[in-house]
Structure formats: structure tokens, C-alpha cells
Coordinates of C-alpha atoms (C1' of nucleotides) in Angstrom, one line a residue:
Chain A
M1 CA -21.7 50.0 120.3
K2 CA -22.0 46.2 119.5
R3 CA -19.9 46.4 115.5
T4 CA -22.9 45.1 113.1
S5 CA -21.8 41.6 112.2
L6 CA -22.0 40.9 108.2
A7 CA -22.3 37.6 108.9
G8 CA -25.4 36.7 107.6
D9 CA -25.9 38.9 104.6
S10 CA -26.7 37.1 101.6
C11 CA -24.1 39.5 99.4
P12 CA -20.9 37.4 99.6
V13 CA -18.6 40.2 99.5
A14 CA -20.1 41.6 102.8
R15 CA -20.0 37.9 104.0
A16 CA -16.6 37.4 102.7
L17 CA -15.5 41.0 104.4
D18 CA -16.6 39.4 107.8
V19 CA -14.1 36.8 108.0
F20 CA -11.0 38.5 107.4
G21 CA -12.4 42.5 106.5
D22 CA -10.9 43.6 109.1
W23 CA -7.6 46.0 109.4
W24 CA -5.0 43.8 109.9
S25 CA -6.4 39.5 109.3
L26 CA -5.8 40.3 105.6
L27 CA -1.8 41.5 106.1
I28 CA -1.5 38.7 108.1
I29 CA -2.5 36.3 105.7
R30 CA -0.7 38.1 103.0
D31 CA 2.3 37.2 105.5
A32 CA 1.6 33.7 105.5
S33 CA 1.4 33.4 101.4
L34 CA 5.4 34.9 101.8
G35 CA 6.0 31.9 104.5
R36 CA 5.7 33.5 107.8
R37 CA 4.4 30.8 109.9
R38 CA 5.7 32.2 113.6
F39 CA 4.1 34.5 116.1
G40 CA 7.6 36.8 116.1
E41 CA 7.5 36.7 112.3
F42 CA 4.2 38.3 111.9
Q43 CA 4.4 40.6 114.6
A44 CA 8.0 41.8 113.5
G45 CA 6.8 42.3 109.8
L46 CA 3.5 44.2 110.8
G47 CA 4.5 46.4 113.8
L48 CA 0.9 45.6 115.3
A49 CA 0.7 44.7 119.2
K50 CA 0.8 41.8 120.4
N51 CA -2.3 41.5 122.1
I52 CA -3.9 41.9 118.5
L53 CA -2.4 39.5 116.8
A54 CA -2.9 36.9 119.1
T55 CA -6.2 37.5 118.3
R56 CA -6.2 37.5 115.5
L57 CA -4.1 34.2 115.1
R58 CA -7.6 32.9 117.1
T59 CA -9.5 34.1 115.5
L60 CA -8.8 33.4 112.1
V61 CA -8.0 29.9 113.1
E62 CA -11.5 29.7 114.3
R63 CA -12.7 30.9 110.9
G64 CA -10.7 28.0 109.0
I65 CA -8.3 30.5 107.5
L66 CA -5.2 29.1 109.1
K67 CA -4.2 26.0 111.3
T68 CA -1.4 25.7 113.8
V69 CA 0.8 23.0 113.5
P70 CA 4.1 22.0 115.3
A71 CA 7.0 24.4 115.0
S72 CA 8.7 23.0 111.6
D73 CA 12.6 23.6 113.1
G74 CA 11.3 21.0 115.9
S75 CA 11.3 22.8 118.8
A76 CA 8.1 22.7 121.1
Y77 CA 5.7 25.4 119.5
Q78 CA 3.9 26.3 116.7
E79 CA 3.5 27.9 113.7
Y80 CA 0.3 28.9 111.8
V81 CA 0.0 28.5 108.4
L82 CA -3.0 28.5 105.5
T83 CA -5.8 26.2 105.3
P84 CA -7.0 25.3 101.3
K85 CA -9.7 28.2 102.2
G86 CA -7.2 30.4 103.4
H87 CA -4.8 30.1 100.1
G88 CA -7.8 30.7 98.4
I89 CA -7.7 34.3 99.7
F90 CA -4.8 34.5 96.7
P91 CA -6.6 35.7 94.1
I92 CA -7.9 38.9 96.4
L93 CA -3.8 39.8 97.2
V94 CA -3.6 40.0 94.1
A95 CA -6.4 42.2 92.9
L96 CA -5.6 44.4 95.7
R97 CA -1.9 44.4 94.7
Q98 CA -2.6 45.3 91.1
W99 CA -5.0 47.9 91.9
T100 CA -2.3 49.6 93.8
E101 CA -0.4 49.0 90.9
E102 CA -2.8 50.7 88.4
F103 CA -4.0 53.8 90.4
D104 CA -1.5 54.6 93.1
E105 CA -0.6 58.4 93.2
H106 CA 3.2 57.2 93.8
P107 CA 3.5 54.2 91.8
D108 CA 8.0 54.6 92.9
E109 CA 7.2 54.0 97.0
I110 CA 5.7 50.5 95.5
A111 CA 8.7 48.4 96.8
T112 CA 8.2 44.6 94.6
I113 CA 6.4 43.9 91.6
M114 CA 4.4 39.9 91.3
V115 CA 6.3 38.1 89.1
D116 CA 5.5 34.5 87.7
R117 CA 7.9 31.9 89.4
D118 CA 9.3 30.4 86.0
K119 CA 10.1 32.7 83.7
G120 CA 11.0 35.8 86.2
R121 CA 8.5 37.7 84.1
P122 CA 5.2 40.0 85.4
V123 CA 2.8 38.4 85.5
R124 CA -1.0 39.2 83.6
K125 CA -3.9 41.6 85.2
L126 CA -6.3 39.5 86.6
A127 CA -9.0 39.0 83.9
L128 CA -12.6 38.5 84.2
L129 CA -13.3 36.5 81.4
S130 CA -17.6 34.7 80.5
Q131 CA -18.3 30.8 79.4
D132 CA -16.9 31.7 75.5
G133 CA -13.8 33.9 76.8
R134 CA -14.4 37.3 76.2
V135 CA -13.2 40.0 78.7
L136 CA -16.0 41.7 80.9
G137 CA -16.1 45.1 82.2
A138 CA -17.9 45.4 85.6
A139 CA -20.6 46.9 82.6
D140 CA -20.9 44.2 81.0
T141 CA -22.0 42.0 84.2
T142 CA -25.1 42.0 86.4
L143 CA -26.5 40.4 89.2
K144 CA -28.9 37.2 89.1
P145 CA -30.8 35.8 92.3
R146 CA -28.9 32.5 93.0
P147 CA -30.2 29.5 91.2
V148 CA -31.6 26.4 93.8
K149 CA -29.8 23.2 93.8
K150 CA -31.6 20.2 92.8
T151 CA -30.5 18.5 95.8
A152 CA -31.9 22.2 97.5
R153 CA -35.3 21.9 95.5
R154 CA -36.1 17.9 96.0
A155 CA -35.2 18.5 99.9
L156 CA -38.1 21.1 100.4
V157 CA -40.5 18.6 98.3
Chain B
M1 CA -6.7 54.1 119.6
K2 CA -4.5 55.7 117.0
R3 CA -5.1 53.0 114.3
T4 CA -1.5 53.4 112.5
S5 CA -1.5 53.9 109.0
L6 CA -0.2 52.0 105.7
A7 CA 0.0 55.0 103.4
G8 CA 3.7 54.8 103.6
D9 CA 4.1 51.2 103.4
S10 CA 6.1 49.7 100.1
C11 CA 3.8 46.6 100.0
P12 CA 0.8 47.5 97.2
V13 CA -1.7 45.6 99.6
A14 CA -1.1 47.8 102.4
R15 CA -1.2 50.9 100.8
A16 CA -4.7 49.7 99.2
L17 CA -6.0 48.8 102.5
D18 CA -4.7 51.8 103.5
V19 CA -6.9 53.5 101.3
F20 CA -10.6 52.0 101.3
G21 CA -9.7 48.4 103.5
D22 CA -11.9 49.4 106.6
W23 CA -15.0 47.9 107.8
W24 CA -17.4 50.1 105.5
S25 CA -14.9 51.4 102.4
L26 CA -15.7 48.4 100.6
L27 CA -19.8 48.2 100.6
I28 CA -19.9 51.6 99.7
I29 CA -18.3 50.4 96.8
R30 CA -19.8 47.3 96.0
D31 CA -23.3 49.5 96.3
A32 CA -21.5 52.3 93.7
S33 CA -21.1 50.0 91.5
L34 CA -24.7 48.4 91.7
G35 CA -25.2 52.5 90.4
R36 CA -26.3 53.5 94.1
R37 CA -26.1 57.3 94.1
R38 CA -27.6 58.8 97.4
F39 CA -27.0 59.1 99.9
G40 CA -30.1 58.3 101.3
E41 CA -30.0 54.9 98.6
F42 CA -26.3 54.1 101.1
Q43 CA -27.5 54.5 104.0
A44 CA -31.0 52.3 103.6
G45 CA -29.0 49.9 101.9
L46 CA -26.2 49.4 103.8
G47 CA -28.2 49.6 107.5
L48 CA -25.1 51.9 108.9
A49 CA -25.2 54.8 111.1
K50 CA -25.4 58.3 108.8
N51 CA -22.7 60.1 110.6
I52 CA -20.5 57.3 109.9
L53 CA -21.5 57.2 106.2
A54 CA -21.3 61.1 105.9
T55 CA -17.3 60.7 106.9
R56 CA -16.8 57.8 104.8
L57 CA -17.8 59.2 101.5
R58 CA -15.6 62.2 102.4
T59 CA -13.0 60.1 102.6
L60 CA -13.9 58.3 99.4
V61 CA -14.0 61.4 97.5
E62 CA -10.9 62.8 98.9
R63 CA -8.9 59.8 98.0
G64 CA -9.9 59.8 94.5
I65 CA -12.5 56.6 94.4
L66 CA -16.1 58.7 94.4
K67 CA -16.7 62.5 93.3
T68 CA -20.0 63.7 93.8
V69 CA -21.8 65.3 90.5
P70 CA -25.1 66.8 90.6
A71 CA -28.2 65.7 91.3
S72 CA -30.1 63.2 87.7
D73 CA -33.2 64.0 88.4
G74 CA -32.6 67.8 88.8
S75 CA -33.6 67.9 92.4
A76 CA -30.3 70.5 94.4
Y77 CA -29.1 67.3 96.4
Q78 CA -25.4 66.0 95.2
E79 CA -24.7 62.5 93.9
Y80 CA -21.8 60.0 94.7
V81 CA -20.6 58.3 91.2
L82 CA -17.2 56.0 91.3
T83 CA -13.8 57.7 89.5
P84 CA -12.2 55.9 87.2
K85 CA -10.1 54.7 90.4
G86 CA -12.6 53.6 91.8
H87 CA -14.4 51.7 89.2
G88 CA -10.9 49.7 88.8
I89 CA -11.5 48.5 92.4
F90 CA -14.5 46.1 90.4
P91 CA -11.9 43.1 90.0
I92 CA -11.4 43.3 93.8
L93 CA -14.4 42.9 94.5
V94 CA -15.3 39.7 92.1
A95 CA -12.5 38.1 94.0
L96 CA -14.2 38.6 97.5
R97 CA -17.4 37.1 95.6
Q98 CA -15.5 34.6 94.2
W99 CA -13.7 33.5 97.7
T100 CA -17.3 33.4 99.2
E101 CA -18.7 31.4 96.6
E102 CA -16.0 28.6 96.7
F103 CA -15.2 28.7 100.3
D104 CA -18.6 30.0 102.6
E105 CA -20.0 27.0 104.9
H106 CA -23.2 28.1 103.8
P107 CA -23.7 29.0 100.2
D108 CA -26.7 28.3 100.1
E109 CA -26.9 31.9 102.1
I110 CA -26.1 33.8 99.1
A111 CA -28.1 35.9 97.5
T112 CA -26.6 36.0 93.7
I113 CA -24.6 35.3 91.1
M114 CA -22.8 37.5 88.4
V115 CA -23.4 36.4 85.2
D116 CA -22.4 37.6 81.7
R117 CA -24.8 40.7 80.4
D118 CA -24.8 39.6 77.3
K119 CA -25.4 35.9 77.6
G120 CA -27.0 35.8 81.1
R121 CA -24.3 33.3 82.2
P122 CA -22.0 32.8 84.9
V123 CA -18.5 34.4 84.5
R124 CA -15.7 32.7 84.5
K125 CA -13.2 32.4 88.1
L126 CA -10.8 34.7 87.9
A127 CA -7.2 34.0 86.6
L128 CA -4.0 34.8 87.2
L129 CA -1.6 34.4 83.9
S130 CA 1.4 34.5 83.4
Q131 CA 3.1 36.1 80.0
D132 CA 2.6 32.8 78.1
G133 CA -1.2 32.6 79.4
R134 CA -0.3 29.6 81.7
V135 CA -2.5 30.0 84.9
L136 CA -0.6 30.2 88.0
G137 CA -1.5 29.8 91.4
A138 CA 0.6 31.2 94.7
A139 CA 3.2 29.1 94.5
D140 CA 4.0 29.4 91.0
T141 CA 4.9 33.2 91.8
T142 CA 7.3 35.2 93.5
L143 CA 8.3 38.7 94.5
K144 CA 11.0 40.7 92.6
P145 CA 12.5 44.5 93.6
R146 CA 10.7 47.0 91.3
P147 CA 12.6 48.0 88.7
V148 CA 13.8 51.6 88.4
K149 CA 11.7 53.0 85.6
K150 CA 13.9 54.6 82.4
T151 CA 13.0 58.1 83.3
A152 CA 13.8 57.7 87.2
R153 CA 17.2 56.8 86.1
R154 CA 17.8 59.1 83.8
A155 CA 16.8 61.9 86.4
L156 CA 18.7 60.8 88.8
V157 CA 21.7 60.6 86.4
Chain C
dC1 C1' 20.1 26.1 137.3
dA2 C1' 20.3 31.4 136.2
dA3 C1' 19.7 34.3 131.4
dT4 C1' 17.2 34.8 127.6
dG5 C1' 14.0 34.3 124.3
dT6 C1' 9.5 32.8 122.9
dG7 C1' 4.1 33.0 122.8
dG8 C1' 1.6 34.8 124.5
dT9 C1' -2.6 37.2 128.5
dT10 C1' -3.3 41.7 131.4
dG11 C1' -4.5 46.6 132.6
dC12 C1' -5.2 51.4 131.5
dA13 C1' -5.6 55.5 128.1
dT14 C1' -7.1 56.7 123.6
dT15 C1' -9.7 56.2 119.5
dA16 C1' -13.1 54.7 116.5
dT17 C1' -18.3 53.2 115.9
dT18 C1' -22.7 53.7 117.5
dA19 C1' -27.7 54.9 117.6
dA20 C1' -30.2 58.4 118.6
dA21 C1' -31.4 64.0 118.9
dC22 C1' -30.7 67.3 116.9
dT23 C1' -29.9 71.7 112.4
dT24 C1' -30.4 73.3 107.9
dC25 C1' -32.1 73.3 103.5
dA26 C1' -34.9 71.7 99.7
dT27 C1' -39.2 70.0 98.1
dT28 C1' -44.2 69.2 98.6
dG29 C1' -48.7 69.8 99.8
dC30 C1' -52.9 72.8 100.6
Chain D
dG1 C1' -47.3 81.8 100.6
dC2 C1' -46.5 78.9 104.3
dA3 C1' -46.7 74.7 106.8
dA4 C1' -45.3 70.2 106.9
dT5 C1' -41.9 66.9 105.4
dG6 C1' -37.9 64.4 103.6
dA7 C1' -33.0 64.8 102.5
dA8 C1' -28.5 65.4 104.0
dG9 C1' -25.9 65.9 107.5
dT10 C1' -24.0 67.0 112.1
dT11 C1' -23.2 67.2 117.7
dT12 C1' -23.7 63.8 121.3
dA13 C1' -22.9 60.3 124.3
dA14 C1' -22.0 55.5 125.4
dT15 C1' -19.8 51.5 124.1
dA16 C1' -16.3 48.6 122.0
dA17 C1' -12.2 48.2 119.4
dT18 C1' -7.0 49.4 119.5
dG19 C1' -2.7 50.3 121.3
dC20 C1' 1.4 50.5 124.3
dA21 C1' 3.4 48.6 128.2
dA22 C1' 4.1 45.7 131.9
dC23 C1' 3.6 41.0 133.1
dC24 C1' 3.6 36.4 132.8
dA25 C1' 4.4 30.8 131.6
dC26 C1' 7.0 28.2 129.8
dA27 C1' 10.8 26.9 126.8
dT28 C1' 15.9 27.0 124.9
dT29 C1' 20.4 28.5 125.4
dG30 C1' 24.7 29.0 128.0

DNA sequence: CAATGTGGTTGCATTATTAAACTTCATTGC
DNA sequence: GCAATGAAGTTTAATAATGCAACCACATTG
């Protein structure tokens, strides 16, 4: 069957999904961003099979989303923590959260809200802004071919 | 295999992934937001098997992300267009795109950039803001239990 | 040093994905 | 008006991923 890979796709959305777009990866990343670090913590929190968790952790490490570090409690085990590349996924988690908050049919089943740590007040909705600060909706945007970088152009000459 | 359903989960991230978190749905939604409407357009653009496309379109309609409308060209076929709930996914697509733009190992393979339609200039990065307008990173946020709505509280009394 | 806990791996049954062939209805060419 | 083509699916059979349970190696605890 060979599940079609999106790795070589030219669309940045597809490329992101190729890295962490499977059923469990984003949930693992979510838990990691909440401070979970140990294999057992992920397994208990997510309720997934251990073999699948092992596979996912391995590929997320391979892809530079997570890295393994010696356990913080001095034991000989290892822990999994987000790399900068992994921390960069945070806005995606926020966007997913906010979509559910706005459109879910049963918002009363949502357990938590995201708040500003300082003030304890709910965060604002993510907004897409133009360079001059206008709020943009989907209809206010277009896609253009990526301009070739100067260095790349010089290399071609 | 019995893919574990996340529908009843209390985490809003999991609930969103339960709706469109599979391998193809977000790509279909991406294409829909680019103006693709017909079965054949999706199939040609995504290169996925027709049976899977048919299944995905059906469940996305069931879940209120897409709706079917009579074809715009007067033919007897139908077209698939985003509902408001589906349009609400746009920020998630933007977040995925921007993550790839920032962290991908081969950014030269990315074909397009998102620009402001008016000015033709690249959009800004999505930013998470507090109520008083400060930019928040992951470390500046926490999760709190969802406060009970007034109406719900009154219903309990 | 035996017992338990952590962090996996292995094997098997079940379910999902895929490509290709087939079906149905609408549209076009003649 | 009728055959041929195309759009939009459905069906079928092979293959890959998932889930569950059992097993294993090593570390830690009593």
C-alpha cells in the first residue's frame, strides 16, 4: 500500500503534516509542551499502546521535534523534551484549541482555557496581520510564487 | 486496528484533531480554501485514491466542515464548499505554513508564500497576544479549568 | 537478592489505506 | 437519437498501520 509521503511536496502545509500530521504526534507534542517528559507519563496520559508511543517518540526525535536528555531526577532513565523546532509548533496547538473553542458543538465538554500566566486572563484569538497591521481573513490573502533568495540566484550564475 | 476516537476527550486540541486530524482532511480543506470545489479537482490536485476522497468528503460534510451545493457551471454535478466552520480552520493552515517556513530543512523547496491581497506583501507571523496586547510565548501561558457559564450555573440551581 | 517499576520489543488479530477495475449517470460528438 | 466519453463514485483485493497482550532487559527499591 505504501502510505503516500508528503515529504517532497512543495506546499508548506503538506510538509508540516508530513512531519507531525499523524494521529498521535500532535498530542504527544501537546503533552510535551505541558511539561510531560517521561515515556510512562506520555503513555498514561494518552492511553496509547506502548509500541506506537515508542515508534512515535523515535521518529519525532529523528525529525528534530524532540530530543532525549538524561532524566532530571538523577535516575538512569531518559526524558523527552521539545527542541526549538518542537516549541515552534505551539501556535499550531493554539490554533487548534481556538478552533474548537469557537466551533465545537459541545463547548461545555472542554476542560480548560488558555490564560496569560501573568494576569490569569484568557488570551486573545490568534490574528493574521498584514505588514501594516490590518487584520486579514482568508479572502484577504493570496499565494505568490516564492521569490528566489539572492544567495541562491548568485549560485545559479 | 480500531483507531481510538478522541471525540469525547476534554482537550480542545484532541477534539479538533478528531474532526480533521487524519492524513488527508487538512489537505482537502487547504484545497477548498484555495477555491477547489469539484471532486475531480480534489482528486487531481491531491493524487489520492477516489474511494478515500469520497469517504473524506462525506465525513467532512457530516461534520459540518464542507457542504455540497449545486455546481456553479449549471451542470447536474455537485460541488463541495467550506462552511463557516470550515473557513474557521484557516488560521490552522496559516500556522502550519509558517512553521514550515521557519523550521523546514529545505525551505527552497517551498513553492509559495502567503501575501496580503491588497498590497502583495508577505503577511506577518501569527502572534498570540494577551488581553493587554503583550506577545505571549508558550512559557507565558497556562491552562485553567474552564469557568462555568452563567446560564449553565443558573440551570443547575 | 528478590520484587517491582520503567522502558521498551515482538507477535498476532483487526482496521485503514491504496490502486485498479467496475458502475452509474450526465454530457458531448456525430 | 445514439454511441462514446467523462465525472463521480463504489467495489474488490492486496498491503500497511494500529491496537492489544505478552514478553524482555535493565534499574531501582525493600
